Coordinates of C-alpha atoms and ligand atoms in Angstrom, one line a residue:
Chain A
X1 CA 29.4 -7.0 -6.7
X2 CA 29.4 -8.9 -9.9
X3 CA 29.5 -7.3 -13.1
X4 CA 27.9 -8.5 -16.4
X5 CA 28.9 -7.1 -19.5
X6 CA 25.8 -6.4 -22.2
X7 CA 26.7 -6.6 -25.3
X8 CA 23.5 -4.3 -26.6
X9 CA 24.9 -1.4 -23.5
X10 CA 28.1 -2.0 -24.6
X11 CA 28.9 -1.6 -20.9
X12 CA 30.0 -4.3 -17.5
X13 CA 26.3 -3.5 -15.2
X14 CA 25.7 -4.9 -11.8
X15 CA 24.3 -8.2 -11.5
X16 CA 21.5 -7.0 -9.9
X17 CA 20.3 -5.7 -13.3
X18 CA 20.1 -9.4 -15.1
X19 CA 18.2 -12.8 -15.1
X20 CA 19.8 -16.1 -16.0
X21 CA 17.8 -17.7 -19.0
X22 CA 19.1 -20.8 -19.1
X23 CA 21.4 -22.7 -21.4
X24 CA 22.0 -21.0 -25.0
X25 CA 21.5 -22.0 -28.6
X26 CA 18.7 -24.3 -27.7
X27 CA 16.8 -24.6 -31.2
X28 CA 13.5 -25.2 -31.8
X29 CA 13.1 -27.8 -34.2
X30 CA 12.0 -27.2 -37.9
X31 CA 9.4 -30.2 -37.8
X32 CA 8.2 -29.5 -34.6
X33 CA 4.3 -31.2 -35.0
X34 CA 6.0 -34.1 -36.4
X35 CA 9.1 -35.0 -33.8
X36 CA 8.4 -38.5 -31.3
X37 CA 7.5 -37.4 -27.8
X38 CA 11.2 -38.4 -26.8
X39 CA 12.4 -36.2 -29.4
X40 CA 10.4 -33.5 -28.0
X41 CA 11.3 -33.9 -24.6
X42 CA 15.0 -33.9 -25.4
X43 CA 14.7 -30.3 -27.0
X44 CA 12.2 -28.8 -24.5
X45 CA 13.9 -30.3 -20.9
X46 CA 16.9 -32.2 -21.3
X47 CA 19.5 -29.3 -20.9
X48 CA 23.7 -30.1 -20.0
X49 CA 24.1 -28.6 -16.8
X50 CA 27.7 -28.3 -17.4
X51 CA 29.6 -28.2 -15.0
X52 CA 32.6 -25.5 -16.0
X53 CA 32.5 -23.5 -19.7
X54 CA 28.8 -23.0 -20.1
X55 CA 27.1 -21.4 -23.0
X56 CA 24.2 -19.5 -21.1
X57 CA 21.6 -16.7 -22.1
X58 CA 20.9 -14.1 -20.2
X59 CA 18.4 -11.2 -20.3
X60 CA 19.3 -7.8 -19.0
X61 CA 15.6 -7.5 -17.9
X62 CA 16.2 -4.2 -15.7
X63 CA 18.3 -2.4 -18.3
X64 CA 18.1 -2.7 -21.8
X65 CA 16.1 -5.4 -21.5
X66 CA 17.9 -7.7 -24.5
X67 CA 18.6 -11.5 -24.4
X68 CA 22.2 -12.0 -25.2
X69 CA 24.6 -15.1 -24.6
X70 CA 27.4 -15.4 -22.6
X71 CA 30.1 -17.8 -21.6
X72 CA 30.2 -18.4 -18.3
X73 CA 32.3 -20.8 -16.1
X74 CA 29.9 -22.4 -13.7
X75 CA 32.4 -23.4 -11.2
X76 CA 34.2 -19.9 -10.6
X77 CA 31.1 -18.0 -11.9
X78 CA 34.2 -16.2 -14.1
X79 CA 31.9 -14.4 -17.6
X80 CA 34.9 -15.4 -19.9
X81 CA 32.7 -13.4 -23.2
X82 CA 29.2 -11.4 -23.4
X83 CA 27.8 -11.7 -27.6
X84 CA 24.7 -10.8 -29.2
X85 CA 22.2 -13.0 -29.6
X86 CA 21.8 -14.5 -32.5
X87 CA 25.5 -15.0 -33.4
X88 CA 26.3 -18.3 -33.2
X89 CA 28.4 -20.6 -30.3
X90 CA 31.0 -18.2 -29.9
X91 CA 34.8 -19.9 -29.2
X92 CA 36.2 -19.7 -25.7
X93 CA 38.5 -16.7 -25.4
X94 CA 42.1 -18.3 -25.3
X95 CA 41.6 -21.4 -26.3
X96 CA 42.3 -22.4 -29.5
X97 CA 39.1 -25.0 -30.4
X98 CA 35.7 -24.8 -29.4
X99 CA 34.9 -26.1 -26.3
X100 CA 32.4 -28.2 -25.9
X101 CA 30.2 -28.2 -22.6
X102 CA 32.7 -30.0 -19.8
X103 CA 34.9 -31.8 -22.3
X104 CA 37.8 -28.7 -21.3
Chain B
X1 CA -25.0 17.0 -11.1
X2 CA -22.8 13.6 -11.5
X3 CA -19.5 13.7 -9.1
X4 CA -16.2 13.7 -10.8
X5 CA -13.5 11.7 -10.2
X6 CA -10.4 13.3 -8.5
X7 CA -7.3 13.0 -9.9
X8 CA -4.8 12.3 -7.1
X9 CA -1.1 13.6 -8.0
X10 CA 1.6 11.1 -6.5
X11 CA 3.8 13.0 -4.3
X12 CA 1.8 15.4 -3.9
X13 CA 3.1 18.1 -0.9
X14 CA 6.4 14.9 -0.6
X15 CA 9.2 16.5 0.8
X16 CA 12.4 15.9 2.1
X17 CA 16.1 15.8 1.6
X18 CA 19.0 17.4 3.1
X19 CA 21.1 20.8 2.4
X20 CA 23.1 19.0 -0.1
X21 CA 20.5 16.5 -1.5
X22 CA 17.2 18.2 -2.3
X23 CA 14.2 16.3 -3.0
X24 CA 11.2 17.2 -5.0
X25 CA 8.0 15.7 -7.3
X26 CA 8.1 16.6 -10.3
X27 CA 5.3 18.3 -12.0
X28 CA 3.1 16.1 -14.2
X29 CA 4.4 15.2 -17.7
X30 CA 3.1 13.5 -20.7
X31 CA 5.1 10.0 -21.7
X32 CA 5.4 7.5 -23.9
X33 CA 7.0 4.0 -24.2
X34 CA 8.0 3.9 -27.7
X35 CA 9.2 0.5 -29.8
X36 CA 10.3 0.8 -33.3
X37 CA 13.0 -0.9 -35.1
X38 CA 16.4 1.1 -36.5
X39 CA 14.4 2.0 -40.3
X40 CA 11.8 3.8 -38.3
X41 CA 14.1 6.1 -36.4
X42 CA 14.3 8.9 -38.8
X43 CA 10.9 9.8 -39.7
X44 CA 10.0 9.4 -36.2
X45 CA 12.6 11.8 -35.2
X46 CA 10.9 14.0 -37.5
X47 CA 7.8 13.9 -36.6
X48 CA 8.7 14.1 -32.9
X49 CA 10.7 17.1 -33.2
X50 CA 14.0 15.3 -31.9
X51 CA 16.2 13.1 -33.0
X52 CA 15.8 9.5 -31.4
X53 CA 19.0 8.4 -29.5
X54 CA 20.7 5.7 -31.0
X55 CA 23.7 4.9 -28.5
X56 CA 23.2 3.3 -25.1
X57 CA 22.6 5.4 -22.1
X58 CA 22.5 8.5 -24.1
X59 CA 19.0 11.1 -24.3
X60 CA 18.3 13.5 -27.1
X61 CA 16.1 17.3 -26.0
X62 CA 14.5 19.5 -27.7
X63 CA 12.0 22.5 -26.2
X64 CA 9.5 20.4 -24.0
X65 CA 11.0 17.2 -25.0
X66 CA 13.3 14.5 -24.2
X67 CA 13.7 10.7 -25.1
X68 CA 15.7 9.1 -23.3
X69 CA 17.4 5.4 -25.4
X70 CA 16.4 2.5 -23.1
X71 CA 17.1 -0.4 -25.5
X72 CA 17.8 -0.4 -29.3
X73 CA 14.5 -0.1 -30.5
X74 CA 13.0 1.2 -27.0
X75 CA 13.0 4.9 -25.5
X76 CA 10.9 6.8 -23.0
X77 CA 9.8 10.3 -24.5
X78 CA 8.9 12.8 -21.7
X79 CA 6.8 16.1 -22.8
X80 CA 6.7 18.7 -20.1
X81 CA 4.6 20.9 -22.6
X82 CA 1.5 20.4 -24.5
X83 CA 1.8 16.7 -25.1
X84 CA 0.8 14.9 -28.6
X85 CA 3.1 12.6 -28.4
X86 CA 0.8 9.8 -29.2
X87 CA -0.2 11.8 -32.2
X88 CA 3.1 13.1 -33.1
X89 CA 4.4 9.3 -33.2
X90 CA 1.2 8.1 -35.4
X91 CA 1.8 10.7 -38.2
X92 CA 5.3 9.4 -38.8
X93 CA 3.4 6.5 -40.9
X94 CA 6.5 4.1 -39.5
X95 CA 5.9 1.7 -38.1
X96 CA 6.2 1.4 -34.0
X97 CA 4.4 1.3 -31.1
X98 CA 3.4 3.9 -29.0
X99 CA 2.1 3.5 -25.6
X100 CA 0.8 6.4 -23.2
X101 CA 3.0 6.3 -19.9
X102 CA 1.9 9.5 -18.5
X103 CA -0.1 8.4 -15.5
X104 CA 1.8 5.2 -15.0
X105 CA 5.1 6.6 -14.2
X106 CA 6.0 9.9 -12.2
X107 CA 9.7 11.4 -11.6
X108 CA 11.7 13.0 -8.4
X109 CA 13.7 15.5 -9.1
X110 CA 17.3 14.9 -7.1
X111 CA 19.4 18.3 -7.3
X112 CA 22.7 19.0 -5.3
X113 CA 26.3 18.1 -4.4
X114 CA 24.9 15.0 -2.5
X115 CA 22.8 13.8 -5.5
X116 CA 25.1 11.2 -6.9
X117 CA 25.7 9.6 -3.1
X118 CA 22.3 9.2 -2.2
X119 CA 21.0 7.5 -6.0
X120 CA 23.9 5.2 -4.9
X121 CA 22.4 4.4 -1.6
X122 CA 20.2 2.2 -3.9
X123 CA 21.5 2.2 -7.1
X124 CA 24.1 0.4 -8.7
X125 CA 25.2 2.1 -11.5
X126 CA 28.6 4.6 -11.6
X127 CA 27.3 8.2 -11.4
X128 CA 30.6 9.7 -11.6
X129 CA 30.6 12.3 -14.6
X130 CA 33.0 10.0 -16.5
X131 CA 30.7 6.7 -16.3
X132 CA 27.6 9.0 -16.7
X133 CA 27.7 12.3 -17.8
X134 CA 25.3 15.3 -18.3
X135 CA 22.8 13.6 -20.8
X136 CA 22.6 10.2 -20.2
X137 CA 20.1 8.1 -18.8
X138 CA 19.6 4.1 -18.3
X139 CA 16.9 1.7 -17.1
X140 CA 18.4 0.2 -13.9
X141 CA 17.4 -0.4 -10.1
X142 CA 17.0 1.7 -6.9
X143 CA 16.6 -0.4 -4.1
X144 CA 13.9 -3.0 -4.9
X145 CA 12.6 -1.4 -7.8
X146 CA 12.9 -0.6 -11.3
X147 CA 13.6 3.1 -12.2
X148 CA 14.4 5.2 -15.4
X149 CA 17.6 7.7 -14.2
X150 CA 18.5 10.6 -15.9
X151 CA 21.5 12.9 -15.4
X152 CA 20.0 16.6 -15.7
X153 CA 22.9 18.4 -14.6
X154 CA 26.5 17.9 -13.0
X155 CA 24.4 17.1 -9.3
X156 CA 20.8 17.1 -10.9
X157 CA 19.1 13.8 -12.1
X158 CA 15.7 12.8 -12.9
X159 CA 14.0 9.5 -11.3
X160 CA 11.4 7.8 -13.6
X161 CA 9.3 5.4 -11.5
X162 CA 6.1 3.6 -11.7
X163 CA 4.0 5.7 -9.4
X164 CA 2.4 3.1 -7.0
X165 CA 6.1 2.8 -6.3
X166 CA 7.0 6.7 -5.5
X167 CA 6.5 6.7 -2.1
X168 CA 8.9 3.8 -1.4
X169 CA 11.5 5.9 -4.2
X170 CA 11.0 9.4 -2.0
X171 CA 11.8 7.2 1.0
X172 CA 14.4 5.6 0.2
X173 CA 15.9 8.6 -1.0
X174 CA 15.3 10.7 1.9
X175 CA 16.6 8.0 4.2
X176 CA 19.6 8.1 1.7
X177 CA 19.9 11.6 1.5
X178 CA 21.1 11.6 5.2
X179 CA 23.8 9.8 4.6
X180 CA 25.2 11.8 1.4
X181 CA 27.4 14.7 2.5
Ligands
LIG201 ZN1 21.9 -4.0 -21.8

């Protein structure tokens, strides 16, 4: 079974007890009535799909029920760090810049 | 004379379990689903007659009355008494959200040495006393639905379910029950 760490539990729970919300730190744009429609698309479908260090938010929907971000590597399914939401990109654990989608 | 409407109990006359996992409805309670952010804790401790837990998986009692922490601003408050909890939550002049859960949820009361085995026939969480001692409680799943857990005792919990789902919970407890030593 895979575990998930919540950050709001404080605790590793069983998979079972989350939903994937997509990709994390996705913001809405200030000027939102006045973007182009290309603009627009690019914030509300064109996501990274990375493959490898992902930033990703998930939503512990059958427990505490709180949205929260993770790092995630999309290729081993490995949760390298669980943070609140609302904090910003979080560094990878270990490595010593940001990572940026693939470019690791 | 105008008919009235019958209240059917869930559970009613359910039975089942083993010699070391005992099954049982329990009786009818009053509940609430209560929101309210952290500045709105104290005063509706007060007003509730308990204090509000604050850390995660952790419940609070006090005479008829338990909350149980769900999420940080989120608990389920169970009254086995008189009720008022609606009442009790409005006088607090915080401000928060109270909904009346009574009718939509009922409980199962597990009791036993077997307890713990047959929750984890469907339930993933780790009921040994360490992981989840005498007091806590957590939102999680048993079997394909969504339950409210509470430890009551070292082998007595509490199952919190929605009740058009009970009869799939006492099921799948009994058929877990036989499998618990
Ligand atoms: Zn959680």
């Amino acid at each position: 079974m895979l575990l998930i760490h919540c950050p709001y539990c404080g605790e590793s729970r069983s998979e079972l007890e989350f939903r994937w919300a997509g990709e994390a730190h996705i913001a809405r744009p200030e000027n939102i009535a006045e973007i182009s429609d290309e603009a627009f698309a690019e914030y509300f479908f064109i996501r990274d799909n990375t493959k490898g260090i992902a930033w990703e938010r998930w939503r512990h929907i059958h427990g505490c029920g709180r949205f929260f971000n993770t790092i995630r590597d999309t290729v081993s399914d490995k949760f390298l760090l669980s943070y609140k939401a609302g904090l910003a990109r979080q560094p990878v654990p270990g490595a010593s810049e940001p990572v940026e989608g693939d470019a690791a | 004379m105008a008919e009235l409407a019958t209240r059917a109990v869930p559970l009613a006359g359910a039975h089942g379990g083993t010699a070391s996992v005992r099954l049982k409805p329990a009786s009818s309670a009053h509940r609430i689903s209560l929101r309210a952010g952290e500045d709105a804790v104290s005063t509706l401790s007060t007003t509730l007659g308990l204090s509000l837990p604050t850390q995660p998986k952790t419940s609070a009692s006090s005479g008829s009355r338990t909350a149980l922490w769900l999420g940080p601003d989120e608990w389920l408050v169970i009254d086995e008494g008189e009720g008022g909890l609606v009442e009790a939550a409005r006088s607090s002049g915080a401000v928060h959200s109270a909904t009346d859960v009574s009718h939509r949820n009922t409980a199962i009361l597990i009791e036993g040495p077997g307890s713990s085995d047959a929750l984890n026939g469907g339930c993933p969480l780790d009921l040994s006393l360490k992981a989840f001692p005498v007091g806590s409680c957590a939102r999680t799943l048993f079997g394909k639905i969504e339950v409210v857990l509470l430890r009551t005792g070292e082998q007595s919990f509490r199952l919190e379910c929605w009740r058009s789902f009970s009869e799939y919970a006492f099921g799948l407890l009994r058929e877990a029950a036989l499998d618990a030593e």
